Short mmCIF file of C-alpha atoms and ligand atoms in Angstrom, two decimals:
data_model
loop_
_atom_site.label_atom_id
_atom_site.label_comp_id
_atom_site.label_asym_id
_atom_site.label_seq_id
_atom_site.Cartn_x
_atom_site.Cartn_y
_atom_site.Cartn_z
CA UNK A 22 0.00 0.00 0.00
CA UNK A 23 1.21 3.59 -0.77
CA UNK A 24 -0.13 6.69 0.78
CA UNK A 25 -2.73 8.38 -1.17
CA UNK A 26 -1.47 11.46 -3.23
CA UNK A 27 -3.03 14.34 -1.32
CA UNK A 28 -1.47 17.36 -2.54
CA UNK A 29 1.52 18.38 -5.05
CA UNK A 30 4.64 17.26 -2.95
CA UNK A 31 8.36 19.51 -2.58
CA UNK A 32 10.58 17.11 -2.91
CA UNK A 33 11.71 17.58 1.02
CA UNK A 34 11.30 15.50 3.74
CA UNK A 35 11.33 17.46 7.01
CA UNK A 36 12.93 14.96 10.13
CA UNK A 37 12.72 18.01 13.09
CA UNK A 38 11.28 21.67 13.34
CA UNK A 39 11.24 23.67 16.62
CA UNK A 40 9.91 27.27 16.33
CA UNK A 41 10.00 29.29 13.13
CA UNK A 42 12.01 26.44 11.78
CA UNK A 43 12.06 23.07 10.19
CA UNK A 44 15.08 20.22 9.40
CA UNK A 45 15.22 17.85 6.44
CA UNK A 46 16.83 14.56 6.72
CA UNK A 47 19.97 15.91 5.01
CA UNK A 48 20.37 18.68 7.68
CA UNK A 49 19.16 22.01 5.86
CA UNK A 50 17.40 23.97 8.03
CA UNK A 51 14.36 26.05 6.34
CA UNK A 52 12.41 29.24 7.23
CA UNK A 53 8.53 28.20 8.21
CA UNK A 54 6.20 31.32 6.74
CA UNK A 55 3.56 28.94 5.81
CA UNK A 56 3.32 27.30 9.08
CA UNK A 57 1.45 24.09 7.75
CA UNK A 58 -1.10 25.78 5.98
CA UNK A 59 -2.06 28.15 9.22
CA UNK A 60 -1.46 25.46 11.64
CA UNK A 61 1.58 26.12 13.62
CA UNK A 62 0.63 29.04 15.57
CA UNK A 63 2.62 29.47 18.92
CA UNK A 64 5.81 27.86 17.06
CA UNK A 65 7.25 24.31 16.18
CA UNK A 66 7.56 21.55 19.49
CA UNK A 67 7.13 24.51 21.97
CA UNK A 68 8.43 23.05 25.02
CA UNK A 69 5.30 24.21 26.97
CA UNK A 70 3.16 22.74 24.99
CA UNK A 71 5.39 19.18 24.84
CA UNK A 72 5.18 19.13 28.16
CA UNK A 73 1.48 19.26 28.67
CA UNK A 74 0.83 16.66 26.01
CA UNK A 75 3.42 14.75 27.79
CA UNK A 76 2.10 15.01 31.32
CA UNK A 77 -1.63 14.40 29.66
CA UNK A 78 -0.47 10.85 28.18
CA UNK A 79 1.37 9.95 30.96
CA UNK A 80 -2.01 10.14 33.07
CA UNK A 81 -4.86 9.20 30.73
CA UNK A 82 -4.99 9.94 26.79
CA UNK A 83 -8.25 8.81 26.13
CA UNK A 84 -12.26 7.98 26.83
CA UNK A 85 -15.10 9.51 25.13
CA UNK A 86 -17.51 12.10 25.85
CA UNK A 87 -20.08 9.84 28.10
CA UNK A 88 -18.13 10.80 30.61
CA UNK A 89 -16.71 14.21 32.88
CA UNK A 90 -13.82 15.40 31.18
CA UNK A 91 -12.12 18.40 33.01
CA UNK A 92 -9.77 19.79 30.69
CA UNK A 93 -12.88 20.42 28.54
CA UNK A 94 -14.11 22.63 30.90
CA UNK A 95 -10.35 24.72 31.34
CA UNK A 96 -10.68 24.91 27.78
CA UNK A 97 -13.98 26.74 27.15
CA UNK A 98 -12.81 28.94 30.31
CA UNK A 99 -9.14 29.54 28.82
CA UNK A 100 -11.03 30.34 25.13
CA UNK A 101 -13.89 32.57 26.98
CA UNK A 102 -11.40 35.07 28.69
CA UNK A 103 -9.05 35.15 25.36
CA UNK A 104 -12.05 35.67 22.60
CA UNK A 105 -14.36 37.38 24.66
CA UNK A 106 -17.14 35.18 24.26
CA UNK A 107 -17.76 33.65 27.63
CA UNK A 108 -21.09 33.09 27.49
CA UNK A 109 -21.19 31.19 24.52
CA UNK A 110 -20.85 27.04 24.59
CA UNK A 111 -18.03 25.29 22.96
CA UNK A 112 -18.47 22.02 20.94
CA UNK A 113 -15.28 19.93 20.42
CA UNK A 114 -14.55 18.53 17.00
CA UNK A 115 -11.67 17.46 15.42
CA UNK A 116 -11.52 19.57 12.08
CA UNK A 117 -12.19 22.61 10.19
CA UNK A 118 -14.87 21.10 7.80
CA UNK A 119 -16.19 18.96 10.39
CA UNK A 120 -16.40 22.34 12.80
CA UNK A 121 -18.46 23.75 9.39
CA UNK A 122 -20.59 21.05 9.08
CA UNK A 123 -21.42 20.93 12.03
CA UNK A 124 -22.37 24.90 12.47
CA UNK A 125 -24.74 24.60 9.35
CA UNK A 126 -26.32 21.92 10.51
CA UNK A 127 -26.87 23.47 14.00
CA UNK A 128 -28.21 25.80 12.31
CA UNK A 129 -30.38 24.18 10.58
CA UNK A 130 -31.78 22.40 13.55
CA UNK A 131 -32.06 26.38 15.41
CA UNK A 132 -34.52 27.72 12.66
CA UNK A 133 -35.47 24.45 10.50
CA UNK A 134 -34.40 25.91 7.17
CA UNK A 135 -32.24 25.13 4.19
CA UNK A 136 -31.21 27.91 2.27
CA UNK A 137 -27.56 28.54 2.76
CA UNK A 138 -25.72 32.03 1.60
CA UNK A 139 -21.76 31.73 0.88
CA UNK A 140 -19.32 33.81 -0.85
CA UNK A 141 -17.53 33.72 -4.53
CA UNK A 142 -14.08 31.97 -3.73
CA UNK A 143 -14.95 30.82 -0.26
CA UNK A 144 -13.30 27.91 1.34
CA UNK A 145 -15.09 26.18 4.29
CA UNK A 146 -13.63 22.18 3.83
CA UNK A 147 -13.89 19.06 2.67
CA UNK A 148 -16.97 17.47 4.02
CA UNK A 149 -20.64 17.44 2.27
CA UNK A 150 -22.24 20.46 3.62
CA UNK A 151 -18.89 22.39 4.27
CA UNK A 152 -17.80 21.54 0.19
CA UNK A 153 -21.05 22.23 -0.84
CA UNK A 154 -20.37 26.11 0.43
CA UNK A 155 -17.17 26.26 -0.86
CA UNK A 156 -17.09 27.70 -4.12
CA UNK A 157 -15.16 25.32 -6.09
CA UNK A 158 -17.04 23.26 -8.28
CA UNK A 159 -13.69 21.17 -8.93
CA UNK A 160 -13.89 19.61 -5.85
CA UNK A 161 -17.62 19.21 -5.56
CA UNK A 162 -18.90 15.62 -6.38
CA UNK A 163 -22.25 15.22 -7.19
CA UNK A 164 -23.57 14.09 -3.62
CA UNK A 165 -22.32 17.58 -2.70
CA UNK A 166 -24.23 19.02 -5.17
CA UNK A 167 -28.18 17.82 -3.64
CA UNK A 168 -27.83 21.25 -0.96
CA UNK A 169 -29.52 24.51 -1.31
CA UNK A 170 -26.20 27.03 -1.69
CA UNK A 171 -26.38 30.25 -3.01
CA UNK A 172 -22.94 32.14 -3.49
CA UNK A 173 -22.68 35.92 -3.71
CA UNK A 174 -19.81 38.65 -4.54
CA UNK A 175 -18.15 39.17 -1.27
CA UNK A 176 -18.45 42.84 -0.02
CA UNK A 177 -21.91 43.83 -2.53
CA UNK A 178 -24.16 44.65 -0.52
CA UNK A 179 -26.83 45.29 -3.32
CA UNK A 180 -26.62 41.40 -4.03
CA UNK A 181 -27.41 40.16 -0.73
CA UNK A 182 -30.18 42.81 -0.22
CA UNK A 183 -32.85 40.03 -1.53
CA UNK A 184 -31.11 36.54 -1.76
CA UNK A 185 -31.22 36.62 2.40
CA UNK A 186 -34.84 36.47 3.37
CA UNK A 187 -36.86 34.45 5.30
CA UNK A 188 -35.68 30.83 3.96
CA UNK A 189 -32.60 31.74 4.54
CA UNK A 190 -30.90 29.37 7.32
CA UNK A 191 -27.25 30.47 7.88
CA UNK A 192 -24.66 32.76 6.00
CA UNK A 193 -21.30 31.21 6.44
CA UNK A 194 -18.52 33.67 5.70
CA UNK A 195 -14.67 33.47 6.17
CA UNK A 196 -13.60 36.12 8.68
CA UNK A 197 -10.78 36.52 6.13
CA UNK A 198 -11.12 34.48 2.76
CA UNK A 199 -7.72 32.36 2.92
CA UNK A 200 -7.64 29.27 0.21
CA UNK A 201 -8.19 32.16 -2.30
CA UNK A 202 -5.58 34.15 -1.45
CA UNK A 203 -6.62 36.35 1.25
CA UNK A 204 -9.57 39.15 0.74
CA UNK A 205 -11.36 40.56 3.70
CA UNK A 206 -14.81 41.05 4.58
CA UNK A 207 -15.24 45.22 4.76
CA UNK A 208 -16.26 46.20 8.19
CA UNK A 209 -19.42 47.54 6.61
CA UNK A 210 -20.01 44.50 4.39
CA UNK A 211 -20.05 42.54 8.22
CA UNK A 212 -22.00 44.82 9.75
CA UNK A 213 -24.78 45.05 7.30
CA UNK A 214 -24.59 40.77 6.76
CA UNK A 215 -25.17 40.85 10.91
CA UNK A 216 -28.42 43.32 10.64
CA UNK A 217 -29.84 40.99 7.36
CA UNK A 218 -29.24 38.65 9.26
CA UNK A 219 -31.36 39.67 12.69
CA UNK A 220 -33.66 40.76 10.37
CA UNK A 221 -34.32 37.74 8.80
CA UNK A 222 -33.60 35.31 11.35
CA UNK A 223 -30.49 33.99 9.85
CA UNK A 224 -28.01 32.42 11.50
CA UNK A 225 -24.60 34.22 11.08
CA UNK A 226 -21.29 31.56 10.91
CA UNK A 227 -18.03 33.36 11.20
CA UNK A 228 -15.59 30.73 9.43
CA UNK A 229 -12.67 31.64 11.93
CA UNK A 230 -10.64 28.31 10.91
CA UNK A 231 -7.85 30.19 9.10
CA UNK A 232 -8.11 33.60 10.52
CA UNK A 233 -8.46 33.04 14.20
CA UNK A 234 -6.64 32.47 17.08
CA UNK A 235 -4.54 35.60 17.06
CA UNK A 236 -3.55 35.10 13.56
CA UNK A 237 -4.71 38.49 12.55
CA UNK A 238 -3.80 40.68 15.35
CA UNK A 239 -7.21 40.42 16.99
CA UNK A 240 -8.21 36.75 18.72
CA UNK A 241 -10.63 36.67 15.64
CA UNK A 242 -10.44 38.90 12.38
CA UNK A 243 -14.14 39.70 12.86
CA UNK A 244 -13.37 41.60 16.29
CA UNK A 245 -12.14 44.40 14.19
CA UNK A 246 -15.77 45.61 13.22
CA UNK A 247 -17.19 44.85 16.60
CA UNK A 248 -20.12 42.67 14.86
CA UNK A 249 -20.97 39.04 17.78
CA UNK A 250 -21.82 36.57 15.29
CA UNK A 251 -24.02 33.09 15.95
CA UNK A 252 -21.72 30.71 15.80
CA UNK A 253 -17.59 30.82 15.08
CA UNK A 254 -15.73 28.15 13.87
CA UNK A 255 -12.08 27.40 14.77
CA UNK A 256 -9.41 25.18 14.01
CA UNK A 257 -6.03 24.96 12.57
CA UNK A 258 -3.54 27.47 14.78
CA UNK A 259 -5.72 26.19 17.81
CA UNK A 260 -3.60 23.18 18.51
CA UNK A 261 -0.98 23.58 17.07
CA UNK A 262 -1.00 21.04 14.66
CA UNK A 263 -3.03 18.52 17.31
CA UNK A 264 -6.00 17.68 15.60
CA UNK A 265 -9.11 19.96 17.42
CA UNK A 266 -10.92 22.33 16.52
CA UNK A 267 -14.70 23.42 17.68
CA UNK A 268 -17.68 25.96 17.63
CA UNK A 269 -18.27 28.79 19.81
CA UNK A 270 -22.29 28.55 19.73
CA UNK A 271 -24.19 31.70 21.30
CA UNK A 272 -26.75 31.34 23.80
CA UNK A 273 -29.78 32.06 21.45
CA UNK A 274 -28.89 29.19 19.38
CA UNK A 275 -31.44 26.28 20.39
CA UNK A 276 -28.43 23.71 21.25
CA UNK A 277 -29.61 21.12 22.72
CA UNK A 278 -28.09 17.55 23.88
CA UNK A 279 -28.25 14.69 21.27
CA UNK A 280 -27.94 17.31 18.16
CA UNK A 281 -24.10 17.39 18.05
CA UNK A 282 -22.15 14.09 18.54
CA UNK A 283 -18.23 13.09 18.10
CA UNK A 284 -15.79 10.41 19.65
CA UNK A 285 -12.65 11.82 19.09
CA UNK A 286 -13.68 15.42 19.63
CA UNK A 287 -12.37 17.04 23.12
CA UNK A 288 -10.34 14.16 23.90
CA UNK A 289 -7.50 14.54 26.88
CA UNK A 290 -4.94 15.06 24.39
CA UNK A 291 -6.66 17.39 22.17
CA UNK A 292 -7.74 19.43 25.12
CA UNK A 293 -3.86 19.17 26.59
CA UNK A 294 -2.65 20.66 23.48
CA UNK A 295 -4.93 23.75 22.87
CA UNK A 296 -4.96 24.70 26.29
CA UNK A 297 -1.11 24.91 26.04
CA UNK A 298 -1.75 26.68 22.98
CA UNK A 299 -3.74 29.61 24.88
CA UNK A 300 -0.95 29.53 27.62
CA UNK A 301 1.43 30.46 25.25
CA UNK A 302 -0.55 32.99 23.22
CA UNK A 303 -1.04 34.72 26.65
CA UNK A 304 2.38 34.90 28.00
CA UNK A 305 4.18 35.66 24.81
CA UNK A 306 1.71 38.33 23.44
CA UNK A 307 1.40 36.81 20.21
CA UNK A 308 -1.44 38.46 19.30
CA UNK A 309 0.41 41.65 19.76
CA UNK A 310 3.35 40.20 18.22
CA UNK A 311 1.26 39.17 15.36
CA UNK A 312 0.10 42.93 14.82
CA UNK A 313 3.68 44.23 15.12
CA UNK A 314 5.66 42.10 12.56
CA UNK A 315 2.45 42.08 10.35
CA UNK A 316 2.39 45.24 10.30
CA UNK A 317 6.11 45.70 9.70
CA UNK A 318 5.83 42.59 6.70
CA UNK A 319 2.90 44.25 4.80
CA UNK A 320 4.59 47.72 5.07
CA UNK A 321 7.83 46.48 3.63
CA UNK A 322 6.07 43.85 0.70
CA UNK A 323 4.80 46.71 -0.25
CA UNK A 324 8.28 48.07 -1.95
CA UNK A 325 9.39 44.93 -3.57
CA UNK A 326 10.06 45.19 -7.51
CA UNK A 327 7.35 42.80 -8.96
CA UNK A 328 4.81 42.97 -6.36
CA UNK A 329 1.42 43.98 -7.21
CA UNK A 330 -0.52 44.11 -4.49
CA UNK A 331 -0.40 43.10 -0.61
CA UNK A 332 -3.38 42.04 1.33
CA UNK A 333 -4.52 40.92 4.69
CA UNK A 334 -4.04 41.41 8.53
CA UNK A 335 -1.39 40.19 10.58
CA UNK A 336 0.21 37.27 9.87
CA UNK A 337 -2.32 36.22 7.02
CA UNK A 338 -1.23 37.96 4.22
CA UNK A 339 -1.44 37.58 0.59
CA UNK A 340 1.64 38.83 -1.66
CA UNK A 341 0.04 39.20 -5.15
CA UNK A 342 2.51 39.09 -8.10
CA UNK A 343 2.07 40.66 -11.98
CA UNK A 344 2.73 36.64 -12.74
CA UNK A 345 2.58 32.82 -12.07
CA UNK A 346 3.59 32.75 -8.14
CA UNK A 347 4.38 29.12 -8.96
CA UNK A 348 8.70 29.14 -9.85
CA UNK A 349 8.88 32.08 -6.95
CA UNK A 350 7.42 29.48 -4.44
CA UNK A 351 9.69 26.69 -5.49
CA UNK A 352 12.87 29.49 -6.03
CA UNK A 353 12.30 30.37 -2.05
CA UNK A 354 12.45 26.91 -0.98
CA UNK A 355 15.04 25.22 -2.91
CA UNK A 356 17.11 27.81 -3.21
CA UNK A 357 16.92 30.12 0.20
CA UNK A 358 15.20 27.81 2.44
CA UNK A 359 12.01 29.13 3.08
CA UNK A 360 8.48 27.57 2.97
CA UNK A 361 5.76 29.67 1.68
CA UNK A 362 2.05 28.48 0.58
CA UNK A 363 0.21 28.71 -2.88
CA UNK A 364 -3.43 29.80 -3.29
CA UNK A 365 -6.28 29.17 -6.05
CA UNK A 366 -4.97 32.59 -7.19
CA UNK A 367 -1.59 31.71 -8.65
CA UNK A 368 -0.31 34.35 -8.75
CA UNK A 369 -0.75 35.08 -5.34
CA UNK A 370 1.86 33.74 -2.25
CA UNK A 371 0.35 33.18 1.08
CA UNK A 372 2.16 33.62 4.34
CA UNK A 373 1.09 32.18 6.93
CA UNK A 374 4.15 31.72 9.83
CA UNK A 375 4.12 30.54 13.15
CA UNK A 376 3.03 33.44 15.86
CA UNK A 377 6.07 33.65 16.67
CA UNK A 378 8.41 34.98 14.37
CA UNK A 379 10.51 37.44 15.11
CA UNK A 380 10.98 41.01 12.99
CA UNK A 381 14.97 39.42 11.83
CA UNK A 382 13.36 36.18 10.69
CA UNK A 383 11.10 38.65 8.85
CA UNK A 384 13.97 40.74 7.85
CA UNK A 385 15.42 37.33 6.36
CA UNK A 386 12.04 36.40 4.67
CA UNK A 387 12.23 39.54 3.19
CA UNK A 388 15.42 39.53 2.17
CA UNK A 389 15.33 35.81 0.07
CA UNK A 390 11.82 36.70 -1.27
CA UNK A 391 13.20 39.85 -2.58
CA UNK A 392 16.45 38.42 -4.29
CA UNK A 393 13.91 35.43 -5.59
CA UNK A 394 11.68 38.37 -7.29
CA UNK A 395 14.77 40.48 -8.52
CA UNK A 396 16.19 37.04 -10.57
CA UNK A 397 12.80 35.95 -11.77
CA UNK A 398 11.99 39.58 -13.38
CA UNK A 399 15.80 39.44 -14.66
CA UNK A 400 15.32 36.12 -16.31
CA UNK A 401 12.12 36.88 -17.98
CA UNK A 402 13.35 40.41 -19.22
CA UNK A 403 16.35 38.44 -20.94
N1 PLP B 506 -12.32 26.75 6.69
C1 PLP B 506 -11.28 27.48 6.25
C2 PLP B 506 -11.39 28.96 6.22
C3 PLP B 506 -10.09 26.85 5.84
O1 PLP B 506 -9.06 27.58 5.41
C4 PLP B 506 -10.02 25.44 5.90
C5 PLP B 506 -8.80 24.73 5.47
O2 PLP B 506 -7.95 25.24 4.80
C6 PLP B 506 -11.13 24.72 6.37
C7 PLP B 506 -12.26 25.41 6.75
C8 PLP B 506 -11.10 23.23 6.45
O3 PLP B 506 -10.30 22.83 7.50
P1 PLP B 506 -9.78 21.29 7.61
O4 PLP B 506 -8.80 21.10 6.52
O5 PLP B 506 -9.19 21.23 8.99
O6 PLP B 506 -10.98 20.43 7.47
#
């Protein structure tokens, strides 16, 4: 048996990684400002985190939700006091699409409809109802295709004047659109989607899978407008690269026991992990930090030769080129070490590091990326 072919592969096989950084089996050490697609957010093996994944398994690593689990309950405290949402309830899963699927069908159950809004170029996962609102039809089989999805432009507000009404059961909308290659809500495009919304009943998702957990500068890029939505969805940076993820479900939401089920989700281990992740956002002020070299990253992409356009908040940025992103990517990592992701855009370069990173590892980013631009506009004006 050989393992299925998932995505394209880099011909690299990383052996260690602690922090910003990651080892291949022959020794070369590479820059991480991709972070496993979002994932590593308070840096590679940090040794707080080891340690309370350690001290979990050591003591019990699993049993399923029939039964008390504590750590579940330090979790939804931990995530109440950093988001701001402590009255909401927290449901444990194990992934962003199942986190999606399980927030439209919620949903669903709260106001028995079936209408769904998305957005053009939304990404909300794999599963049936999460692919069916994602707007690729490439990776839509027909099963996906039975729902009742309705995708609009992101940030018209003319289009979803009449398409969200009184069928309408949930709008699910990235808090910033990542797989495409980062574009943000406006604050007045949110604000207007949350009145519609209490107007009509709707229930208002807040995809946060990407753009949460600090990533941004705020806990979650929708705390920049000030809009509360329904229900938030998070995943990736919040273990760390432990499988977990969950929904924050507000109190309105008719929730009740026996409509949301899982064995894996909230497990000991999962729980060990993203507490240790909120630990370590707290004491190292990565949401700050995220803001400050962010900040500093967008400010400088700006003024690199061959650059088109820079978007995003934080650490989620998207570095548009005037061409094919493609030979850039593969330029930074074979030939200065650094790992940067694609998006359905291609000629748009995602970066996506851990939390962590420091302004000189930014400085160094910057310094390859730029070098990598200056050679590729050299070659092509030969
Ligand atoms: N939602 C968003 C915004 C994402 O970016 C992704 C993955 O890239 C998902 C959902 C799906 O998450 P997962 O791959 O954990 O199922």
């Amino acid at each position: 048996m050989k393992p299925f072919d998932v995505y394209p592969l880099f011909d690299i096989e990383p052996v260690k990684a602690h922090d910003c950084w990651i080892w291949d089996k022959e020794g070369r050490k590479y820059l991480d400002f991709y972070g496993g697609h979002a994932v590593i957010s308070i840096g590679h093996t940090h040794p707080h985190y080891v340690k309370k994944i350690e001290e979990q398994l050591e003591k019990i690593a699993f049993y399923s939700n029939s039964v008390k689990i504590r750590q579940q309950e330090e979790l939804a405290k931990k995530l109440g006091e950093h988001s701001g949402y402590d009255n909401y309830a927290l449901f444990l899963c194990n992934s962003g699409a199942e986190a999606n699927e399980n927030a439209l069908k919620l949903s669903s159950f709260h106001n028995e409809r079936k209408k769904i809004i998305a957005f053009e170029k939304s990404f909300h996962g794999r599963t049936s109802l999460a692919v069916a609102a994602t707007n690729d039809a490439s990776i839509q089989a027909e099963v996906n295709k039975l729902h009742d999805i309705i995708f609009l432009p992101l940030n018209e507000e003319s289009a979803f004047e009449k398409a969200i009404n009184k069928d309408t059961c949930a709008v699910i909308i990235e808090g910033i659109q990542g797989v495409a290659g980062i574009h943000s809500p406006s604050d007045e495009f949110l604000k207007l989607l949350r009145k519609k919304c209490d107007e009509t009943g709707a229930v208002l998702i807040l995809d946060e899978v990407q753009s949460g957990y600090g990533r941004t500068g705020k806990f979650f890029a929708h705390q920049f407008t000030g809009i509360r939505p329904d229900i938030i969805t998070i995943a990736k940076g919040m273990g760390n690269g432990f499988p977990v993820a969950g929904l924050l479900i507000a109190p309105h939401i008719k929730a009740k026991h026996g409509m949301l089920g899982t064995t894996f989700g909230g497990g000991y281990l999962a729980c060990a992990a993203a507490i240790a992740v909120l630990d370590v956002i707290k004491t190292q002020q990565l949401t700050t930090n995220s803001q400050l070299v962010g900040d500093y990253l967008i400010g400088k992409l700006k003024t690199i030769e061959g650059v088109k356009e820079v978007r995003g908040k934080g650490l989620m940025i998207g570095v548009e080129l005037h061409f094919n992103a493609t030979q850039v990517r593969s330029d930074l990592v074979f030939k200065h070490q650094i790992f940067t992701g694609s998006a359905s855009n291609k000629n748009t370069i995602r970066l996506l590091p851990p939390l962590t990173i420091t302004k000189a590892e930014a400085d160094q980013f910057l310094q390859g990326f730029a070098l990598t631009l200056q050679t590729h506009l050299q070659s092509v004006s030969q």
